[in-house]
């Protein structure tokens, strides 16, 4: 008799590590985790955190690092950020002895062959958006022109005031016509900043290029509208390119802006040719300089048209934004006493338009007016998150021989933050983030900040050459809007969008600021 053996049994314990089927999803899961870490750490880097709020991000990095020099990675674009701020309470208030400020001062005064501003701005996208001529030649050309222009007009420019006043009349009347409103009624404007930008752009074009440039009878497009679109495109492209790898940003973001600029450049050339044929008095100082240099062969019409793009982008955009922001800060945060002083000064300045010019004055030792205090305080609170860039061309050791020595290596990019020192409580007090135009820095001459504490206009060799012109535009704009017009917010004060540092300009607003405006 055959007996069948009982089958041998055992409890089968399933384990993902002992079978081949489940290994794929688990391996994939860990692979994705590692890939995301690599993407965040080495490819995206700090780009997403920076994009959310550049000013807040840089302030946090400065505090958490405990240093005035720290590194950031914006989508593979590594930068060494310098702030010049000190985390040592013992020397934070010093203007000259702080070693951190001395490092920044040394860096900003190094020659172009060691720390290149031109190569740095070219690399972040301006080579495409503004063109090589503006990056490598335009600044020097405009510096010479601005110097001649300011020497001729002094600290007060009646011509610029009249150009601004006429521009606001034209822009507002055009909007009134669209809305079919009577002349004594208020009109609705979608955004205060856009209104000021358009009026300032027109005034700068008339004052520096000449009225005939805009009135070109053979040009069919609306130059001001086209240039406003180009400005916005350059802003958006620069902000996007800062947080994207170059292999994405160049073909998809920067190249399209380059094509738009080149198309507009052809229209600019036609306008320059036509303006040169008109009455001499209708030609602005920049067009006269273009004509002289084109005649002697040192400049071509193509390069001149590129310079126009750079001029209008630099001379109109930031001063216009800062003007609108100054008015908003006055309305939203100004005290009644300060508003009254500014109104009185604005009325006095507006009356000055009856004279085309006034004797030049040395304003460096004069008490700062309430109007200018408002401008400076607004500029402080809206400073660029990253305001200056330098590319290291030769190895250099900053602070050599000291305990704070820092080595810069070739191809390293140095970024200077302007908003960090502007909001540093060690420099400006516990209320550093508050709008206080009556600060002693603006009211007491001996307390005036140097260019490393108040760095909105940058420092060193590449300090903004148009500082005086920008302040004139701001003061004249505020005077016109306060004296000639009545501006009313459409929103409650608490509903006005906050300050936004996303764009590569003076800080703007997180949304439109709709207003009602009526001629007085």
Coordinates of C-alpha atoms in Angstrom, one line a residue:
X1 CA 0.0 0.0 0.0
X2 CA 1.3 3.2 -1.0
X3 CA 1.0 6.1 1.3
X4 CA 1.1 9.6 -0.1
X5 CA 3.3 11.9 1.8
X6 CA 1.6 15.0 3.2
X7 CA 2.5 18.0 1.2
X8 CA 5.1 20.3 2.9
X9 CA 3.6 23.7 3.5
X10 CA 5.0 26.9 4.8
X11 CA 3.7 30.4 5.4
X12 CA 4.6 32.6 2.5
X13 CA 5.6 36.0 3.8
X14 CA 5.4 38.6 1.0
X15 CA 8.3 41.1 1.1
X16 CA 8.9 43.9 -1.4
X17 CA 12.6 43.3 -1.1
X18 CA 12.3 39.6 -2.1
X19 CA 10.1 39.9 -5.2
X20 CA 10.9 41.5 -8.5
X21 CA 7.4 42.9 -9.3
X22 CA 7.1 45.6 -6.6
X23 CA 10.7 46.8 -6.9
X24 CA 9.9 49.1 -9.8
X25 CA 7.5 51.5 -8.2
X26 CA 9.5 51.7 -5.0
X27 CA 12.7 52.3 -6.9
X28 CA 10.9 54.9 -9.1
X29 CA 9.6 56.6 -5.9
X30 CA 13.1 57.0 -4.5
X31 CA 14.5 58.0 -7.9
X32 CA 11.8 60.8 -8.2
X33 CA 12.7 62.0 -4.6
X34 CA 16.4 62.2 -5.5
X35 CA 15.6 63.8 -8.9
X36 CA 13.5 66.5 -7.2
X37 CA 16.2 67.2 -4.7
X38 CA 18.8 67.5 -7.4
X39 CA 16.5 69.8 -9.4
X40 CA 15.8 72.0 -6.4
X41 CA 19.4 72.1 -5.2
X42 CA 21.4 72.4 -8.3
X43 CA 19.1 73.5 -11.2
X44 CA 16.3 75.5 -9.7
X45 CA 18.2 76.5 -6.6
X46 CA 16.8 79.5 -4.9
X47 CA 14.9 80.7 -8.0
X48 CA 11.4 79.8 -6.7
X49 CA 11.9 81.3 -3.3
X50 CA 13.5 84.4 -4.8
X51 CA 10.6 84.9 -7.3
X52 CA 8.0 84.8 -4.6
X53 CA 9.4 87.9 -2.8
X54 CA 12.9 89.0 -3.8
X55 CA 13.3 91.5 -1.1
X56 CA 12.1 89.2 1.7
X57 CA 14.2 86.4 0.4
X58 CA 17.4 88.5 0.3
X59 CA 16.7 89.9 3.8
X60 CA 16.2 86.4 5.1
X61 CA 19.4 85.1 3.5
X62 CA 21.4 88.1 4.8
X63 CA 20.2 87.5 8.4
X64 CA 20.4 83.7 8.3
X65 CA 23.9 83.8 6.9
X66 CA 25.1 86.3 9.4
X67 CA 27.3 87.9 6.7
X68 CA 27.2 90.8 4.3
X69 CA 28.3 88.3 1.6
X70 CA 26.4 85.2 0.7
X71 CA 25.8 83.0 -2.3
X72 CA 22.5 82.3 -4.1
X73 CA 21.6 80.0 -7.1
X74 CA 19.0 81.3 -9.5
X75 CA 18.2 78.4 -11.8
X76 CA 21.9 77.5 -12.3
X77 CA 23.0 81.2 -12.3
X78 CA 25.2 81.4 -9.3
X79 CA 25.7 84.8 -7.7
X80 CA 27.6 86.2 -4.8
X81 CA 25.4 88.8 -3.2
X82 CA 27.0 91.7 -1.4
X83 CA 24.9 94.0 0.8
X84 CA 27.5 96.1 2.8
X85 CA 25.4 95.6 5.9
X86 CA 27.0 94.6 9.2
X87 CA 25.6 92.1 11.7
X88 CA 27.8 93.5 14.4
X89 CA 25.9 96.0 16.5
X90 CA 29.2 97.7 17.5
X91 CA 29.9 99.1 14.0
X92 CA 26.5 98.9 12.3
X93 CA 26.0 102.7 12.6
X94 CA 29.5 103.6 11.5
X95 CA 29.9 105.2 8.1
X96 CA 33.6 104.5 7.6
X97 CA 35.0 101.9 9.9
X98 CA 32.6 99.0 9.2
X99 CA 34.8 96.3 7.5
X100 CA 31.7 94.9 5.6
X101 CA 31.0 98.3 4.0
X102 CA 34.7 98.7 3.1
X103 CA 34.5 95.4 1.2
X104 CA 31.6 96.6 -0.8
X105 CA 33.2 100.0 -1.4
X106 CA 36.4 98.3 -2.6
X107 CA 34.4 96.1 -5.0
X108 CA 32.4 99.0 -6.4
X109 CA 35.5 101.0 -7.1
X110 CA 37.4 98.3 -9.0
X111 CA 38.0 99.1 -12.7
X112 CA 35.9 97.5 -15.4
X113 CA 38.8 95.2 -16.5
X114 CA 38.6 93.5 -13.0
X115 CA 34.9 93.7 -12.2
X116 CA 32.8 94.2 -15.4
X117 CA 29.4 95.7 -15.2
X118 CA 28.9 95.5 -18.9
X119 CA 29.6 91.7 -19.2
X120 CA 27.4 91.1 -16.2
X121 CA 24.3 92.8 -17.5
X122 CA 24.9 91.2 -20.9
X123 CA 24.9 87.7 -19.3
X124 CA 21.5 88.2 -17.5
X125 CA 19.7 89.0 -20.8
X126 CA 20.2 92.7 -21.7
X127 CA 22.4 91.6 -24.6
X128 CA 19.2 90.4 -26.2
X129 CA 16.6 92.8 -24.8
X130 CA 18.6 96.1 -25.2
X131 CA 21.3 95.1 -27.6
X132 CA 25.1 95.1 -27.6
X133 CA 25.4 98.8 -28.4
X134 CA 23.4 99.8 -25.3
X135 CA 25.3 97.3 -23.1
X136 CA 28.8 98.2 -24.1
X137 CA 28.6 101.7 -25.5
X138 CA 25.3 103.4 -24.6
X139 CA 26.0 104.3 -20.9
X140 CA 29.2 106.3 -21.7
X141 CA 27.4 108.2 -24.5
X142 CA 24.4 109.1 -22.3
X143 CA 26.7 110.1 -19.4
X144 CA 28.3 112.8 -21.7
X145 CA 24.9 113.9 -22.9
X146 CA 23.4 114.1 -19.5
X147 CA 26.4 116.1 -18.2
X148 CA 26.0 118.7 -20.9
X149 CA 22.2 118.8 -20.4
X150 CA 22.3 119.3 -16.7
X151 CA 25.1 121.9 -17.0
X152 CA 22.9 123.9 -19.3
X153 CA 19.7 123.6 -17.3
X154 CA 20.9 123.4 -13.7
X155 CA 18.8 122.1 -10.8
X156 CA 15.6 123.5 -12.2
X157 CA 14.3 122.8 -15.7
X158 CA 11.3 124.8 -16.8
X159 CA 11.4 123.2 -20.2
X160 CA 11.0 119.7 -18.6
X161 CA 8.2 121.0 -16.4
X162 CA 6.3 122.3 -19.4
X163 CA 6.9 119.1 -21.3
X164 CA 5.6 117.0 -18.4
X165 CA 2.6 119.3 -18.0
X166 CA 1.7 119.1 -21.7
X167 CA 2.2 115.4 -21.7
X168 CA -0.3 114.9 -18.9
X169 CA -2.8 117.1 -20.7
X170 CA -2.4 115.1 -23.9
X171 CA -2.6 111.7 -22.2
X172 CA -5.6 112.6 -20.0
X173 CA -7.5 114.3 -22.8
X174 CA -7.0 111.2 -25.0
X175 CA -8.4 109.0 -22.2
X176 CA -11.3 111.5 -21.7
X177 CA -12.1 111.3 -25.4
X178 CA -12.3 107.5 -25.2
X179 CA -14.7 107.7 -22.2
X180 CA -16.7 110.6 -23.9
X181 CA -16.4 112.7 -20.7
X182 CA -16.9 116.4 -20.5
X183 CA -13.9 118.5 -19.6
X184 CA -15.0 119.3 -16.0
X185 CA -15.7 115.7 -15.1
X186 CA -13.5 113.1 -13.5
X187 CA -12.3 110.3 -15.6
X188 CA -11.5 106.8 -14.5
X189 CA -7.9 105.5 -15.1
X190 CA -7.2 101.8 -14.8
X191 CA -3.7 102.2 -13.2
X192 CA -2.0 105.2 -11.8
X193 CA 1.5 103.7 -12.6
X194 CA 0.7 103.3 -16.3
X195 CA -0.7 106.8 -16.5
X196 CA 2.5 108.3 -15.1
X197 CA 4.7 106.0 -17.2
X198 CA 3.0 107.0 -20.4
X199 CA 3.1 110.8 -19.6
X200 CA 6.7 110.6 -18.5
X201 CA 7.8 108.6 -21.6
X202 CA 6.1 111.2 -23.8
X203 CA 7.7 114.2 -21.9
X204 CA 11.2 112.6 -22.0
X205 CA 10.9 111.9 -25.7
X206 CA 9.8 115.5 -26.4
X207 CA 12.5 117.1 -24.1
X208 CA 15.5 115.0 -25.0
X209 CA 14.7 113.9 -28.6
X210 CA 12.4 116.7 -29.7
X211 CA 8.8 117.1 -30.6
X212 CA 9.4 116.4 -34.3
X213 CA 10.6 112.9 -33.4
X214 CA 7.1 112.0 -32.2
X215 CA 5.2 113.9 -34.9
X216 CA 6.9 112.0 -37.8
X217 CA 4.4 112.2 -40.6
X218 CA 5.8 109.2 -42.5
X219 CA 5.5 106.8 -39.5
X220 CA 2.2 105.0 -39.2
X221 CA 2.6 103.3 -35.8
X222 CA 1.9 104.8 -32.4
X223 CA 5.4 105.0 -31.1
X224 CA 4.6 105.6 -27.4
X225 CA 2.2 102.6 -27.3
X226 CA 4.8 100.4 -29.0
X227 CA 7.6 101.4 -26.7
X228 CA 5.4 100.9 -23.6
X229 CA 4.8 97.3 -24.8
X230 CA 8.6 96.9 -25.4
X231 CA 9.3 98.2 -21.9
X232 CA 6.9 95.7 -20.4
X233 CA 8.4 92.9 -22.5
X234 CA 11.9 93.7 -21.3
X235 CA 10.8 93.8 -17.7
X236 CA 8.9 90.5 -17.9
X237 CA 11.8 88.8 -19.8
X238 CA 14.4 90.0 -17.4
X239 CA 12.4 88.8 -14.4
X240 CA 11.7 85.4 -16.0
X241 CA 15.2 84.9 -17.3
X242 CA 16.6 85.4 -13.8
X243 CA 14.9 82.3 -12.5
X244 CA 15.2 80.0 -15.6
X245 CA 18.1 78.2 -17.1
X246 CA 19.7 79.9 -20.1
X247 CA 18.8 77.1 -22.5
X248 CA 15.1 77.8 -21.8
X249 CA 15.1 81.6 -21.4
X250 CA 17.2 82.5 -24.4
X251 CA 15.1 80.9 -27.2
X252 CA 11.7 81.2 -25.5
X253 CA 11.9 84.5 -23.7
X254 CA 14.8 86.7 -24.6
X255 CA 14.9 86.1 -28.4
X256 CA 11.3 87.2 -29.0
X257 CA 12.0 90.5 -27.1
X258 CA 15.1 91.0 -29.3
X259 CA 13.0 90.6 -32.4
X260 CA 10.4 93.2 -31.1
X261 CA 13.2 95.6 -30.3
X262 CA 14.8 95.3 -33.8
X263 CA 11.4 95.9 -35.4
X264 CA 10.9 99.1 -33.4
X265 CA 14.5 100.2 -34.2
X266 CA 13.6 100.6 -37.9
X267 CA 10.7 102.9 -36.9
X268 CA 13.1 104.9 -34.7
X269 CA 15.5 105.3 -37.6
X270 CA 12.8 106.8 -39.8
X271 CA 11.8 109.2 -37.1
X272 CA 15.4 110.4 -36.6
X273 CA 15.8 111.0 -40.4
X274 CA 12.5 112.9 -40.5
X275 CA 13.3 115.0 -37.4
X276 CA 16.7 116.0 -38.8
X277 CA 14.9 117.6 -41.8
X278 CA 12.6 119.7 -39.7
X279 CA 13.1 123.1 -37.9
X280 CA 16.2 123.2 -35.9
X281 CA 14.4 124.3 -32.8
X282 CA 12.3 121.1 -32.8
X283 CA 15.3 118.9 -32.5
X284 CA 16.2 117.7 -29.0
X285 CA 19.8 117.6 -27.5
X286 CA 20.2 113.9 -28.1
X287 CA 19.2 114.1 -31.7
X288 CA 21.6 117.0 -32.2
X289 CA 24.4 114.9 -30.7
X290 CA 23.5 112.0 -33.0
X291 CA 23.6 114.2 -36.0
X292 CA 27.1 115.6 -35.1
X293 CA 28.6 112.2 -34.6
X294 CA 26.9 110.7 -37.7
X295 CA 28.3 113.5 -39.7
X296 CA 31.8 113.0 -38.5
X297 CA 31.6 109.2 -38.9
X298 CA 31.9 108.2 -35.2
X299 CA 28.3 107.0 -35.1
X300 CA 25.9 105.3 -37.4
X301 CA 22.1 105.8 -37.6
X302 CA 21.6 102.1 -36.6
X303 CA 23.6 102.6 -33.4
X304 CA 21.8 105.9 -32.7
X305 CA 18.4 104.1 -32.9
X306 CA 19.7 101.6 -30.4
X307 CA 20.8 104.4 -28.1
X308 CA 17.2 105.8 -28.3
X309 CA 15.9 102.5 -26.9
X310 CA 18.4 102.6 -24.0
X311 CA 17.8 106.2 -23.3
X312 CA 14.0 106.0 -23.1
X313 CA 14.1 102.8 -21.1
X314 CA 16.5 104.2 -18.5
X315 CA 15.4 107.8 -18.3
X316 CA 11.6 107.3 -18.3
X317 CA 10.8 103.9 -16.6
X318 CA 12.3 104.1 -13.1
X319 CA 11.6 107.8 -12.6
X320 CA 8.0 107.4 -13.6
X321 CA 7.4 104.4 -11.3
X322 CA 9.1 106.2 -8.4
X323 CA 7.0 109.3 -9.1
X324 CA 3.8 107.3 -8.9
X325 CA 5.0 105.5 -5.8
X326 CA 5.8 108.8 -4.1
X327 CA 2.3 110.0 -4.7
X328 CA 0.9 106.8 -3.4
X329 CA 3.0 106.8 -0.3
X330 CA 1.9 110.4 0.4
X331 CA -1.7 109.5 0.0
X332 CA -1.5 106.2 1.9
X333 CA 1.0 106.9 4.7
X334 CA 1.7 110.6 4.8
X335 CA 0.7 112.7 7.8
X336 CA -1.5 115.7 7.3
X337 CA 1.3 118.1 8.3
X338 CA 3.7 116.6 5.8
X339 CA 1.1 116.6 3.1
X340 CA 0.4 120.3 3.7
X341 CA 4.1 121.1 3.4
X342 CA 4.4 119.1 0.1
X343 CA 1.3 120.8 -1.3
X344 CA 2.7 124.3 -0.6
X345 CA 6.1 123.4 -2.1
X346 CA 4.4 121.9 -5.2
X347 CA 2.4 125.0 -5.8
X348 CA 5.6 127.1 -5.6
X349 CA 7.4 124.8 -8.0
X350 CA 4.5 124.8 -10.4
X351 CA 4.5 128.6 -10.5
X352 CA 8.1 128.4 -11.6
X353 CA 7.0 127.2 -15.0
X354 CA 6.5 130.9 -16.0
X355 CA 10.3 131.1 -16.3
X356 CA 12.0 128.7 -18.7
X357 CA 15.1 128.5 -16.5
X358 CA 16.4 129.7 -13.2
X359 CA 19.9 130.4 -11.9
X360 CA 21.8 127.3 -10.9
X361 CA 22.1 126.7 -7.2
X362 CA 24.2 124.5 -5.1
X363 CA 21.6 122.3 -3.4
X364 CA 24.1 120.0 -1.6
X365 CA 24.1 122.2 1.5
X366 CA 20.5 123.4 1.3
X367 CA 17.9 122.1 3.7
X368 CA 16.0 119.3 2.0
X369 CA 12.4 120.2 1.0
X370 CA 9.5 118.2 2.2
X371 CA 8.8 117.2 -1.4
X372 CA 12.4 115.9 -1.8
X373 CA 12.2 114.1 1.6
X374 CA 9.1 112.2 0.2
X375 CA 11.0 111.3 -2.9
X376 CA 14.1 110.0 -1.0
X377 CA 12.0 108.0 1.5
X378 CA 10.0 106.4 -1.3
X379 CA 13.2 105.5 -3.2
X380 CA 14.6 103.9 -0.1
X381 CA 11.5 101.7 0.4
X382 CA 11.3 100.7 -3.2
X383 CA 15.0 100.1 -3.9
X384 CA 16.0 97.4 -6.4
X385 CA 16.3 93.9 -4.8
X386 CA 19.4 93.4 -6.9
X387 CA 20.6 96.8 -8.2
X388 CA 24.0 96.2 -9.6
X389 CA 25.8 93.3 -11.2
X390 CA 29.5 92.7 -11.8
X391 CA 31.4 89.8 -13.5
X392 CA 34.8 89.0 -12.2
X393 CA 37.4 89.2 -15.0
X394 CA 40.6 88.9 -12.9
X395 CA 41.1 87.2 -9.5
X396 CA 41.0 89.8 -6.7
X397 CA 41.0 89.6 -2.9
X398 CA 38.8 92.1 -1.2
X399 CA 40.0 93.3 2.2
X400 CA 43.4 91.7 1.7
X401 CA 45.3 91.3 4.9
X402 CA 42.3 91.7 7.2
X403 CA 40.2 89.1 9.0
X404 CA 37.3 89.8 6.6
X405 CA 39.3 89.1 3.4
X406 CA 37.1 87.6 0.6
X407 CA 38.5 86.2 -2.7
X408 CA 36.6 86.8 -6.0
X409 CA 37.5 84.4 -8.8
X410 CA 37.2 84.8 -12.6
X411 CA 33.7 84.3 -14.1
X412 CA 32.1 84.8 -10.6
X413 CA 29.1 87.1 -10.7
X414 CA 28.7 89.7 -7.9
X415 CA 25.2 91.1 -7.2
X416 CA 24.7 94.1 -5.0
X417 CA 21.4 94.3 -3.2
X418 CA 20.0 97.8 -2.6
X419 CA 16.9 96.8 -0.7
X420 CA 18.8 95.0 2.1
X421 CA 20.7 98.0 3.5
X422 CA 17.6 100.2 2.8
X423 CA 15.5 98.0 5.3
X424 CA 18.3 97.2 7.7
X425 CA 17.1 98.1 11.2
X426 CA 20.7 98.5 12.4
X427 CA 21.1 101.3 9.9
X428 CA 17.7 102.9 9.9
X429 CA 16.2 102.0 13.3
X430 CA 13.4 99.7 14.4
X431 CA 11.0 101.5 12.0
X432 CA 13.2 100.8 8.9
X433 CA 10.2 99.4 7.0
X434 CA 8.0 102.4 7.8
X435 CA 7.4 105.5 5.6
X436 CA 8.8 108.4 7.6
X437 CA 10.0 111.3 5.3
X438 CA 10.9 113.3 8.4
X439 CA 13.8 111.0 9.3
X440 CA 16.9 112.8 10.4
X441 CA 18.7 111.3 7.4
X442 CA 16.6 113.7 5.3
X443 CA 16.2 116.6 7.7
X444 CA 19.6 116.9 9.4
X445 CA 22.5 117.7 7.1
X446 CA 25.1 115.9 9.2
X447 CA 23.0 112.7 9.2
X448 CA 22.7 112.5 5.4
X449 CA 23.4 108.8 4.4
X450 CA 26.2 108.0 2.1
X451 CA 25.8 105.9 -1.1
X452 CA 26.3 102.6 0.8
X453 CA 23.6 103.2 3.3
X454 CA 21.2 104.8 0.8
X455 CA 22.2 102.9 -2.3
X456 CA 19.2 103.3 -4.6
X457 CA 21.3 105.2 -7.2
X458 CA 24.1 102.6 -6.8
X459 CA 27.7 103.2 -5.9
X460 CA 31.3 103.6 -7.2
X461 CA 32.2 103.9 -10.9
X462 CA 28.8 102.9 -12.1
X463 CA 26.7 105.2 -9.9
X464 CA 23.6 106.3 -11.8
X465 CA 24.5 109.3 -14.0
X466 CA 20.9 110.4 -14.2
X467 CA 20.3 110.8 -10.5
X468 CA 19.7 114.6 -10.7
X469 CA 17.5 114.2 -13.8
X470 CA 15.4 111.5 -12.1
X471 CA 14.9 113.5 -9.0
X472 CA 13.8 116.5 -11.1
X473 CA 11.3 114.3 -13.0
X474 CA 9.9 113.0 -9.6
X475 CA 9.5 116.4 -8.0
X476 CA 8.0 118.0 -11.2
X477 CA 5.6 115.1 -11.7
X478 CA 4.3 115.2 -8.1
X479 CA 3.9 119.0 -8.4
X480 CA 1.8 118.6 -11.5
X481 CA -0.4 115.9 -10.1
X482 CA -1.0 117.8 -6.9
X483 CA -1.5 121.3 -8.3
X484 CA -3.1 120.8 -11.8
X485 CA -5.2 117.7 -11.0
X486 CA -7.2 116.1 -8.3
X487 CA -6.3 112.4 -7.9
X488 CA -8.6 110.1 -5.9
X489 CA -8.2 106.4 -5.3
X490 CA -11.0 104.2 -6.4
X491 CA -10.2 101.7 -3.7
X492 CA -10.1 101.9 0.1
X493 CA -6.6 102.6 1.2
X494 CA -6.3 99.1 2.8
X495 CA -7.2 97.5 -0.5
X496 CA -4.5 99.2 -2.6
X497 CA -2.1 96.5 -3.8
X498 CA 1.2 96.3 -1.9
X499 CA 4.7 96.9 -3.1
X500 CA 6.1 94.3 -5.4
X501 CA 9.9 93.7 -6.0
X502 CA 9.4 91.1 -8.8
X503 CA 10.5 93.2 -11.7
X504 CA 14.0 94.5 -12.5
X505 CA 13.0 98.1 -11.7
X506 CA 12.2 100.2 -8.8
X507 CA 9.5 98.2 -6.9
X508 CA 6.1 98.4 -8.4
X509 CA 2.7 97.3 -7.1
X510 CA 1.2 93.8 -7.0
X511 CA -1.7 94.9 -9.1
X512 CA -3.3 97.9 -10.8
X513 CA -4.1 101.0 -8.7
X514 CA -7.2 102.5 -10.3
X515 CA -7.9 106.2 -9.8
X516 CA -10.2 109.0 -10.7
X517 CA -8.5 112.1 -12.0
X518 CA -10.0 115.6 -12.6
X519 CA -8.4 118.9 -13.8
X520 CA -8.5 121.6 -11.2

